[in-house]
Every structure is written in C-alpha cells, then in structure tokens.
Short mmCIF file of C-alpha atoms in Angstrom, two decimals:
data_model
loop_
_atom_site.label_atom_id
_atom_site.label_comp_id
_atom_site.label_asym_id
_atom_site.label_seq_id
_atom_site.Cartn_x
_atom_site.Cartn_y
_atom_site.Cartn_z
CA UNK A 1 9.11 -5.26 13.02
CA UNK A 2 8.20 -5.36 16.69
CA UNK A 3 9.13 -8.43 18.69
CA UNK A 4 5.81 -10.22 19.12
CA UNK A 5 6.95 -12.65 21.80
CA UNK A 6 4.51 -12.70 24.71
CA UNK A 7 2.42 -9.88 23.24
CA UNK A 8 -0.57 -12.21 23.59
CA UNK A 9 -0.62 -14.93 26.21
CA UNK A 10 -2.36 -18.13 25.11
CA UNK A 11 -3.96 -20.19 27.87
CA UNK A 12 -3.92 -23.87 27.06
CA UNK A 13 -7.21 -24.35 28.92
CA UNK A 14 -9.10 -22.11 26.49
CA UNK A 15 -11.60 -23.86 24.25
CA UNK A 16 -12.23 -21.19 21.62
CA UNK A 17 -12.08 -21.95 17.91
CA UNK A 18 -8.78 -20.10 17.52
CA UNK A 19 -7.16 -22.86 19.58
CA UNK A 20 -9.28 -25.86 18.59
CA UNK A 21 -10.35 -24.99 15.02
CA UNK A 22 -13.82 -26.24 15.99
CA UNK A 23 -16.82 -24.05 15.20
CA UNK A 24 -20.25 -24.92 16.56
CA UNK A 25 -23.07 -25.45 14.10
CA UNK A 26 -26.07 -24.58 16.26
CA UNK A 27 -28.59 -25.35 13.53
CA UNK A 28 -27.37 -28.96 13.40
CA UNK A 29 -26.52 -29.31 17.08
CA UNK A 30 -29.65 -27.78 18.61
CA UNK A 31 -32.26 -27.66 15.81
CA UNK A 32 -31.24 -30.98 14.21
CA UNK A 33 -31.11 -29.48 10.72
CA UNK A 34 -29.25 -31.34 7.99
CA UNK A 35 -26.15 -30.03 6.24
CA UNK A 36 -28.19 -29.80 3.04
CA UNK A 37 -30.89 -27.68 4.69
CA UNK A 38 -28.32 -25.38 6.28
CA UNK A 39 -26.23 -24.91 3.15
CA UNK A 40 -29.31 -24.25 1.04
CA UNK A 41 -30.49 -21.61 3.50
CA UNK A 42 -27.13 -19.82 3.52
CA UNK A 43 -26.74 -19.91 -0.26
CA UNK A 44 -30.31 -18.73 -0.81
CA UNK A 45 -29.78 -15.76 1.50
CA UNK A 46 -26.51 -14.81 -0.17
CA UNK A 47 -28.04 -15.06 -3.63
CA UNK A 48 -31.05 -12.92 -2.70
CA UNK A 49 -29.05 -10.19 -0.95
CA UNK A 50 -26.35 -10.07 -3.62
CA UNK A 51 -28.18 -11.07 -6.82
CA UNK A 52 -31.90 -10.86 -6.09
CA UNK A 53 -34.48 -8.45 -7.51
CA UNK A 54 -33.03 -4.97 -8.04
CA UNK A 55 -35.94 -3.15 -6.46
CA UNK A 56 -36.92 -5.31 -3.51
CA UNK A 57 -34.22 -7.86 -2.61
CA UNK A 58 -30.59 -7.12 -3.36
CA UNK A 59 -28.26 -4.71 -1.55
CA UNK A 60 -25.15 -5.49 -3.65
CA UNK A 61 -24.92 -3.70 -7.01
CA UNK A 62 -22.06 -4.28 -9.50
CA UNK A 63 -20.48 -1.32 -11.27
CA UNK A 64 -18.87 -2.54 -14.46
CA UNK A 65 -16.27 -3.56 -15.22
CA UNK A 66 -14.81 -4.47 -11.82
CA UNK A 67 -16.41 -2.66 -8.87
CA UNK A 68 -19.54 -2.97 -6.73
CA UNK A 69 -21.18 -1.26 -3.77
CA UNK A 70 -23.66 -2.19 -1.06
CA UNK A 71 -26.36 0.40 -0.53
CA UNK A 72 -28.45 1.31 2.51
CA UNK A 73 -31.83 1.21 0.81
CA UNK A 74 -33.62 3.24 3.48
CA UNK A 75 -31.12 6.12 3.45
CA UNK A 76 -29.97 5.70 -0.15
CA UNK A 77 -26.26 5.89 0.64
CA UNK A 78 -23.22 3.62 0.57
CA UNK A 79 -21.54 3.14 3.94
CA UNK A 80 -18.21 1.73 5.07
CA UNK A 81 -20.27 -0.44 7.42
CA UNK A 82 -22.05 -2.13 4.52
CA UNK A 83 -19.00 -2.46 2.26
CA UNK A 84 -16.92 -3.99 5.07
CA UNK A 85 -19.70 -6.36 6.14
CA UNK A 86 -20.05 -7.39 2.52
CA UNK A 87 -16.32 -8.11 2.32
CA UNK A 88 -16.41 -10.27 5.47
CA UNK A 89 -19.40 -12.16 4.09
CA UNK A 90 -17.66 -12.61 0.73
CA UNK A 91 -14.47 -14.02 2.21
CA UNK A 92 -16.44 -16.41 4.44
CA UNK A 93 -18.44 -17.55 1.39
CA UNK A 94 -15.30 -17.84 -0.80
CA UNK A 95 -16.58 -15.16 -3.18
CA UNK A 96 -13.35 -13.52 -4.32
CA UNK A 97 -14.89 -11.63 -7.25
CA UNK A 98 -17.45 -9.92 -5.01
CA UNK A 99 -14.79 -9.18 -2.40
CA UNK A 100 -12.44 -7.55 -4.90
CA UNK A 101 -15.22 -5.51 -6.50
CA UNK A 102 -16.30 -4.10 -3.13
CA UNK A 103 -12.74 -3.37 -2.05
CA UNK A 104 -11.95 -1.53 -5.28
CA UNK A 105 -15.06 0.64 -4.95
CA UNK A 106 -14.09 1.50 -1.37
CA UNK A 107 -10.49 2.30 -2.35
CA UNK A 108 -11.55 4.30 -5.40
CA UNK A 109 -14.27 6.46 -3.88
CA UNK A 110 -14.21 6.21 -0.07
CA UNK A 111 -10.55 6.45 0.94
CA UNK A 112 -9.13 9.96 1.29
CA UNK A 113 -6.10 10.41 -0.96
CA UNK A 114 -4.58 13.52 0.64
CA UNK A 115 -4.99 16.07 3.43
CA UNK A 116 -5.27 15.46 7.15
CA UNK A 117 -7.70 12.56 6.61
CA UNK A 118 -5.37 10.76 4.18
CA UNK A 119 -5.90 7.01 4.45
CA UNK A 120 -9.18 7.27 6.37
CA UNK A 121 -12.42 6.25 4.64
CA UNK A 122 -15.40 8.60 4.29
CA UNK A 123 -18.29 6.73 5.88
CA UNK A 124 -21.21 7.85 3.67
CA UNK A 125 -21.33 8.33 -0.10
CA UNK A 126 -23.84 8.48 -2.91
CA UNK A 127 -23.98 5.51 -5.26
CA UNK A 128 -22.12 7.53 -7.91
CA UNK A 129 -19.13 7.88 -5.56
CA UNK A 130 -19.84 11.45 -4.44
CA UNK A 131 -19.01 11.94 -0.76
CA UNK A 132 -21.90 12.84 1.53
CA UNK A 133 -19.96 12.88 4.82
CA UNK A 134 -16.15 12.87 4.72
CA UNK A 135 -15.83 11.80 8.35
CA UNK A 136 -15.09 8.19 9.30
CA UNK A 137 -17.21 5.65 11.18
CA UNK A 138 -14.43 3.64 12.79
CA UNK A 139 -16.15 0.26 12.69
CA UNK A 140 -15.76 0.28 8.92
CA UNK A 141 -11.98 0.37 9.19
CA UNK A 142 -12.03 -2.39 11.83
CA UNK A 143 -13.97 -4.75 9.58
CA UNK A 144 -11.92 -3.75 6.51
CA UNK A 145 -8.69 -4.73 8.29
CA UNK A 146 -9.99 -8.10 9.41
CA UNK A 147 -11.58 -8.90 6.05
CA UNK A 148 -8.29 -8.10 4.31
CA UNK A 149 -6.27 -10.31 6.66
CA UNK A 150 -8.70 -13.17 6.04
CA UNK A 151 -8.52 -12.63 2.27
CA UNK A 152 -4.72 -12.77 2.43
CA UNK A 153 -4.83 -16.05 4.33
CA UNK A 154 -7.58 -17.59 2.17
CA UNK A 155 -6.61 -16.50 -1.34
CA UNK A 156 -3.05 -15.22 -1.11
CA UNK A 157 -1.86 -11.72 -1.94
CA UNK A 158 -1.96 -10.11 -5.34
CA UNK A 159 -0.61 -6.82 -6.68
CA UNK A 160 -1.48 -3.25 -5.77
CA UNK A 161 -4.71 -2.91 -3.79
CA UNK A 162 -5.11 -6.70 -3.94
CA UNK A 163 -2.03 -7.20 -1.79
CA UNK A 164 -4.49 -7.78 1.00
CA UNK A 165 -2.06 -8.15 3.88
CA UNK A 166 -0.14 -5.00 2.94
CA UNK A 167 -3.43 -3.09 2.72
CA UNK A 168 -4.54 -4.38 6.13
CA UNK A 169 -1.22 -3.39 7.69
CA UNK A 170 -1.24 0.06 6.09
CA UNK A 171 -4.73 0.69 7.45
CA UNK A 172 -3.74 -0.46 10.95
CA UNK A 173 -0.81 1.95 10.85
CA UNK A 174 -3.03 4.84 9.74
CA UNK A 175 -5.54 4.15 12.51
CA UNK A 176 -2.87 4.89 15.15
CA UNK A 177 -0.85 7.59 13.40
CA UNK A 178 -2.93 10.75 13.07
CA UNK A 179 -2.86 12.66 16.34
CA UNK A 180 -2.72 11.58 19.98
CA UNK A 181 -3.87 14.94 21.36
CA UNK A 182 -7.05 17.00 21.10
CA UNK A 183 -6.51 20.50 19.74
CA UNK A 184 -9.89 22.06 19.17
CA UNK A 185 -13.25 20.70 18.11
CA UNK A 186 -12.23 19.87 14.53
CA UNK A 187 -8.93 18.08 15.20
CA UNK A 188 -8.47 14.84 13.26
CA UNK A 189 -7.43 12.14 15.74
CA UNK A 190 -6.40 8.52 15.86
CA UNK A 191 -9.14 5.91 15.63
CA UNK A 192 -8.13 4.53 19.02
CA UNK A 193 -7.78 6.60 22.16
CA UNK A 194 -4.16 6.10 23.17
CA UNK A 195 -4.86 6.46 26.90
CA UNK A 196 -7.77 4.02 27.25
CA UNK A 197 -6.82 1.81 24.24
CA UNK A 198 -10.42 2.00 23.03
CA UNK A 199 -11.97 2.61 19.63
CA UNK A 200 -13.42 6.12 19.29
CA UNK A 201 -16.82 6.88 17.81
CA UNK A 202 -15.28 9.03 15.07
CA UNK A 203 -11.71 10.31 14.77
CA UNK A 204 -12.47 14.01 14.92
CA UNK A 205 -12.75 16.49 17.77
CA UNK A 206 -15.32 15.76 20.44
CA UNK A 207 -16.52 12.61 18.63
CA UNK A 208 -13.18 11.07 19.65
CA UNK A 209 -14.01 11.59 23.33
CA UNK A 210 -16.56 8.76 23.45
CA UNK A 211 -17.13 5.39 21.83
CA UNK A 212 -19.79 3.09 20.41
CA UNK A 213 -20.08 -0.22 22.31
CA UNK A 214 -20.93 -2.09 19.10
CA UNK A 215 -17.56 -0.99 17.64
CA UNK A 216 -15.73 -2.99 20.33
CA UNK A 217 -14.48 -6.18 18.66
CA UNK A 218 -11.85 -7.72 20.97
CA UNK A 219 -11.83 -10.91 18.89
CA UNK A 220 -10.48 -8.87 15.96
CA UNK A 221 -7.86 -7.20 18.17
CA UNK A 222 -6.74 -10.69 19.23
CA UNK A 223 -5.88 -11.38 15.61
CA UNK A 224 -4.22 -8.02 15.00
CA UNK A 225 -2.03 -8.46 18.10
CA UNK A 226 -0.71 -11.66 16.54
CA UNK A 227 -0.56 -10.70 12.86
CA UNK A 228 0.32 -6.99 12.71
CA UNK A 229 3.86 -5.95 11.80
CA UNK A 230 3.99 -3.35 14.58
CA UNK A 231 2.11 -1.93 17.58
CA UNK A 232 1.40 -5.48 18.74
CA UNK A 233 1.43 -4.56 22.42
CA UNK A 234 -1.09 -1.79 21.81
CA UNK A 235 -3.47 -4.26 20.17
CA UNK A 236 -2.91 -6.75 22.98
CA UNK A 237 -3.81 -4.03 25.49
CA UNK A 238 -6.88 -3.11 23.43
CA UNK A 239 -8.21 -6.66 23.82
CA UNK A 240 -8.45 -6.35 27.60
CA UNK A 241 -9.57 -2.72 27.46
CA UNK A 242 -12.54 -3.64 25.27
CA UNK A 243 -13.56 -6.65 27.33
CA UNK A 244 -13.44 -4.60 30.52
CA UNK A 245 -15.39 -1.81 28.84
CA UNK A 246 -18.16 -4.15 27.73
CA UNK A 247 -18.53 -5.50 31.26
CA UNK A 248 -19.01 -1.95 32.51
CA UNK A 249 -21.31 -0.60 29.81
CA UNK A 250 -24.07 -3.25 29.72
CA UNK A 251 -26.94 -2.85 32.16
CA UNK A 252 -26.48 -5.24 35.11
CA UNK A 253 -30.08 -6.49 35.00
CA UNK A 254 -31.25 -6.30 31.38
CA UNK A 255 -27.89 -6.81 29.68
CA UNK A 256 -28.73 -3.97 27.26
CA UNK A 257 -25.92 -1.72 26.01
CA UNK A 258 -26.25 1.91 24.91
CA UNK A 259 -25.59 3.04 21.37
CA UNK A 260 -22.88 5.45 22.61
CA UNK A 261 -20.84 5.48 25.81
CA UNK A 262 -17.90 7.22 27.40
CA UNK A 263 -14.71 5.23 27.82
CA UNK A 264 -15.63 4.36 31.41
CA UNK A 265 -18.78 2.65 30.15
CA UNK A 266 -21.21 5.41 31.16
CA UNK A 267 -23.97 5.87 28.55
CA UNK A 268 -23.49 8.97 26.35
CA UNK A 269 -25.95 11.10 24.39
CA UNK A 270 -23.73 13.83 22.91
CA UNK A 271 -26.15 14.82 20.14
CA UNK A 272 -29.36 14.61 22.20
CA UNK A 273 -30.71 11.86 19.98
CA UNK A 274 -31.30 9.15 22.54
CA UNK A 275 -28.01 7.35 21.93
CA UNK A 276 -27.76 6.57 25.65
CA UNK A 277 -30.50 3.99 25.03
CA UNK A 278 -30.45 0.52 23.46
CA UNK A 279 -30.92 1.33 19.80
CA UNK A 280 -29.98 -0.18 16.43
CA UNK A 281 -26.19 0.04 16.80
CA UNK A 282 -26.36 -1.70 20.18
CA UNK A 283 -28.09 -4.76 18.74
CA UNK A 284 -24.64 -5.89 17.55
CA UNK A 285 -23.03 -5.98 21.00
CA UNK A 286 -24.53 -9.42 21.68
CA UNK A 287 -22.96 -10.71 18.45
CA UNK A 288 -19.52 -9.33 19.28
CA UNK A 289 -19.52 -10.81 22.77
CA UNK A 290 -20.65 -14.19 21.45
CA UNK A 291 -18.07 -14.34 18.65
CA UNK A 292 -15.32 -13.30 21.06
CA UNK A 293 -16.48 -16.23 23.20
CA UNK A 294 -16.69 -18.62 20.23
CA UNK A 295 -13.21 -17.71 18.99
CA UNK A 296 -11.25 -16.88 22.14
CA UNK A 297 -12.73 -16.64 25.66
CA UNK A 298 -14.58 -19.94 25.96
CA UNK A 299 -13.08 -21.70 28.98
CA UNK A 300 -11.68 -18.49 30.48
CA UNK A 301 -12.61 -18.15 34.16
CA UNK A 302 -13.25 -14.41 33.90
CA UNK A 303 -14.19 -13.27 30.40
CA UNK A 304 -15.61 -16.56 29.21
CA UNK A 305 -17.78 -16.94 32.28
CA UNK A 306 -18.93 -13.34 31.98
CA UNK A 307 -19.82 -13.83 28.29
CA UNK A 308 -22.05 -16.75 29.28
CA UNK A 309 -23.68 -14.75 32.08
CA UNK A 310 -24.19 -11.71 29.86
CA UNK A 311 -25.64 -13.74 26.99
CA UNK A 312 -28.03 -15.44 29.41
CA UNK A 313 -28.97 -12.08 30.90
CA UNK A 314 -29.86 -10.40 27.62
CA UNK A 315 -31.78 -13.42 26.33
CA UNK A 316 -33.67 -13.59 29.62
CA UNK A 317 -34.69 -9.99 29.07
CA UNK A 318 -35.96 -10.55 25.53
CA UNK A 319 -37.63 -13.82 26.43
CA UNK A 320 -39.67 -11.97 29.04
CA UNK A 321 -41.06 -9.78 26.24
CA UNK A 322 -42.36 -12.74 24.23
CA UNK A 323 -40.13 -14.70 21.87
CA UNK A 324 -42.06 -13.66 18.74
CA UNK A 325 -43.01 -10.13 19.67
CA UNK A 326 -40.32 -8.44 21.80
CA UNK A 327 -39.60 -4.84 20.89
CA UNK A 328 -36.44 -3.42 19.31
CA UNK A 329 -35.53 -0.15 21.09
CA UNK A 330 -35.43 0.29 24.87
CA UNK A 331 -34.11 2.36 27.70
CA UNK A 332 -31.28 0.47 29.34
CA UNK A 333 -33.49 -0.55 32.25
CA UNK A 334 -35.99 -2.10 29.83
CA UNK A 335 -38.69 0.46 29.01
CA UNK A 336 -39.96 0.00 25.44
CA UNK A 337 -39.27 2.94 23.11
CA UNK A 338 -40.03 1.30 19.73
CA UNK A 339 -42.31 -1.74 19.67
CA UNK A 340 -41.31 -3.20 16.27
CA UNK A 341 -40.08 -6.80 16.30
CA UNK A 342 -37.04 -6.47 14.05
CA UNK A 343 -35.35 -9.24 12.02
CA UNK A 344 -31.93 -7.69 12.65
CA UNK A 345 -32.33 -7.96 16.40
CA UNK A 346 -33.72 -11.49 16.11
CA UNK A 347 -30.56 -12.38 14.17
CA UNK A 348 -28.25 -10.88 16.81
CA UNK A 349 -30.05 -12.67 19.62
CA UNK A 350 -29.63 -15.94 17.74
CA UNK A 351 -25.87 -15.35 17.68
CA UNK A 352 -25.95 -14.75 21.45
CA UNK A 353 -26.95 -18.39 21.86
CA UNK A 354 -23.35 -19.32 20.99
CA UNK A 355 -22.40 -18.18 24.49
CA UNK A 356 -25.68 -18.79 26.29
CA UNK A 357 -26.44 -21.75 28.54
CA UNK A 358 -30.16 -20.95 28.84
CA UNK A 359 -32.44 -23.92 28.27
CA UNK A 360 -34.69 -21.92 25.95
CA UNK A 361 -31.89 -20.74 23.65
CA UNK A 362 -33.41 -23.23 21.21
CA UNK A 363 -36.45 -20.97 20.90
CA UNK A 364 -34.29 -18.01 19.83
CA UNK A 365 -32.66 -20.20 17.19
CA UNK A 366 -36.03 -21.41 15.91
CA UNK A 367 -37.29 -17.82 15.77
CA UNK A 368 -34.28 -16.89 13.64
CA UNK A 369 -34.38 -20.03 11.47
CA UNK A 370 -38.02 -19.37 10.60
CA UNK A 371 -37.46 -15.75 9.56
CA UNK A 372 -37.85 -14.97 5.87
CA UNK A 373 -34.82 -13.36 4.24
CA UNK A 374 -35.23 -9.60 4.83
CA UNK A 375 -36.43 -7.66 1.81
CA UNK A 376 -38.00 -4.31 1.11
CA UNK A 377 -37.09 -0.93 2.55
CA UNK A 378 -35.06 -2.13 5.55
CA UNK A 379 -33.26 -5.04 3.90
CA UNK A 380 -29.81 -3.41 4.18
CA UNK A 381 -29.25 -3.51 7.94
CA UNK A 382 -31.65 -6.35 8.72
CA UNK A 383 -30.34 -8.33 5.76
CA UNK A 384 -26.64 -7.97 6.50
CA UNK A 385 -27.14 -8.86 10.16
CA UNK A 386 -29.27 -11.82 9.05
CA UNK A 387 -26.51 -13.02 6.68
CA UNK A 388 -23.79 -12.62 9.32
CA UNK A 389 -25.91 -14.51 11.84
CA UNK A 390 -26.53 -17.37 9.41
CA UNK A 391 -22.78 -17.81 9.01
CA UNK A 392 -22.08 -17.42 12.72
CA UNK A 393 -24.77 -19.81 13.95
CA UNK A 394 -23.85 -22.47 11.38
CA UNK A 395 -20.13 -22.62 12.18
CA UNK A 396 -19.23 -20.84 8.93
CA UNK A 397 -17.85 -17.61 10.40
CA UNK A 398 -14.23 -18.71 10.63
CA UNK A 399 -10.73 -17.44 11.31
CA UNK A 400 -8.44 -17.75 8.31
CA UNK A 401 -4.98 -17.84 9.81
CA UNK A 402 -2.12 -15.67 8.58
CA UNK A 403 1.03 -17.80 8.45
#
C-alpha cells in the first residue's frame, strides 16, 4: 500500500462538510419548510421513481430474484449513468436491497469479463442484458466507485461482489491500468489521461483525447485520494487538475460549460453534433461545482471563492431568461438553441444555490420545490437529476467515511 501521508493537505480553515460534518438544508434554511414536509417530498419522489406506475412513473425495474436495472425511457436502454446514479441514491436513502440489486445487474451484464476491456463496463445495454455499445462512458465508473465506498462505510462489507470496498478498489485500479499511450484509433486506454490527470470522455482511441466537463468530480477524487489503497498521489493531483479545468472551460460571462472539451478547457465538437455548446450533459457541471464546494472547498480563498462566483454567474444568466421559462440548450455565449424549460436543468440550478450568494437564489429553490416529480417519456434523466437535487438541497447527500 502506498504511503498516504501528505497526499492530500487539509486546511483547517476550510468549512466544507468533510471537515465539519454539517450539511446545509436549503429547504429549511431558505424556504422555511418543515422536516416533515421535506422528508415526505423526498420519500414520495423515491417511491414514484423506484416503485411508481410501470408505464408512466418508475425508472427502476426489479429482475427476480435479486437484480434490478434503471432504464432510459426515451432511448429504451440501460446505462451505467443510470445504474450508478441509482446506487448513489440508494445508499443515501439507506436502501440496501435496491443498491445490491442494481450492482448485481451491472456486474452480471455490464462488466466485461475478458479481453482488452476486461473490468470496464459497457455503457449501454438492452433491458434483457444484451450489449448495445461495448464502450465505456467513464462517469459511470466514477459514480460506481464512490457509491461502493459509501456502501462499505454505511453497511459494512459482505462476500464476493458485495465486498464493496474491494470492488471499489479493483475498479480504481482498472481505471488506471489499461494503456498510457495511444496506438491507433481503436486503442483501449486508461480512463484518466496520465499527462493531464483528467477523466477522458471514453477510454478508446480518439475519444480519450478529450473530456466531458460534467464527468469532472473533484469531490469524489478527494475521497479516493484518502481511501484508495494505491495511486493516492495521482488522485490528489486529479483534484487540482479538475478544478483548474473547470475554471478554464466555463464561459467567463454566462458561466455555461460545453458538453465536450479538450483538456485545456477549449470546447470540443469531435462528432459534429453541437457538443461544443451547453447541452444536457453540461447541466450537471453546476451540481458538481456546488457539491465540491459543499463538501470541500467552502472557505478556500481560491477554489471556494471561484465556486461562489461561478454559481452566481450561471444563476445570473438563467435569471435573466425568466425564472420560470428559461431555455435548456444554448451556445456558450448565451444564444438559445432549444427553448424547452426542463425539470432536470431546474434541479441542477437549485443545487447551484449551495454555493451561490445571490439574493434571488431563493427563487431558484422555490422553482425547484414547486416542480412535480418528473414522469412520462423524459422521466429518466429529469427524474434522476430531480432526485439527486432533492437529496443535495436538503442536506441528505452525505459523505460516509471509510475508517
């Protein structure tokens, strides 16, 4: 095991929840909602998304006797994104049965058992377990690792695939152990670029030459740098690399981030699909910055201050579009590309209020509080972001500490 001493430097002036174990409940603090109201809202959302009507409400579907998947209703596929979000939600809600069912489905059908992709998870499958796309979307592995660490701390480790900490460590090792070099367009690579210490968009060929800003989760790397059995200095370096990247990639006036970017922060559109604009993936950047602030950077003169400025900047931009009608897809300088007012984006902007000092942050919270639980065709992405935001804005998205 690597010597972890001084791999991560803790600043005693920091005020994040990692150091204080205090999580803000914005619904109580700013909206003056009661604990009963808040808990009922969270439990109602979980029940609908996991156990609601099969055709119009739920996204979680059990597979007897002991597995379950989360399906993207619009695209009719099962994604590592959805399974890993579901696992994080389950551990935060103390739903061990749901967590274990999702993890077993992912291990059974998604994880490659042999070949050059061994250990990586295929990102898109049919509900019967048939692989649609064998490639990996690296955010899935990031959320799997963190969910597994939390499960280990919360419930303790079991046997086999339920030895959560061993599974998290094995996955961390795999993410850095494939190939450091590019050797042709189809080369399978590491999930992190060894030179820049940044998460790649996908660990194969040219897709490993750029990144997705919403995949940058420095608050998770903070935990890995402390808890991993090896490569601790790499994860410590990745924390700073991601924070510096986020500063570079967001637009200086609007605060909008692109869906894809090169490692220097420059917007990227490698497939000519408009990914250099603020699209659905990029909605989550505000959440990641705010949770990094909530957990770690609050009180930091550089990154904490920037998180406040950035959260104010992006909320200023959306406020200017009308709190109940702002659009959902933009060029980075603010030109509307899709005019829909989306529940998923409303949810992410509510989370941004954790780091914002704007006087009207209350209006973003009210807009989110008053949203109905997403249902229908787009309930997968909107619904999971809604559920995450409920936990995050209520002080229920917590670190469970590995001893």
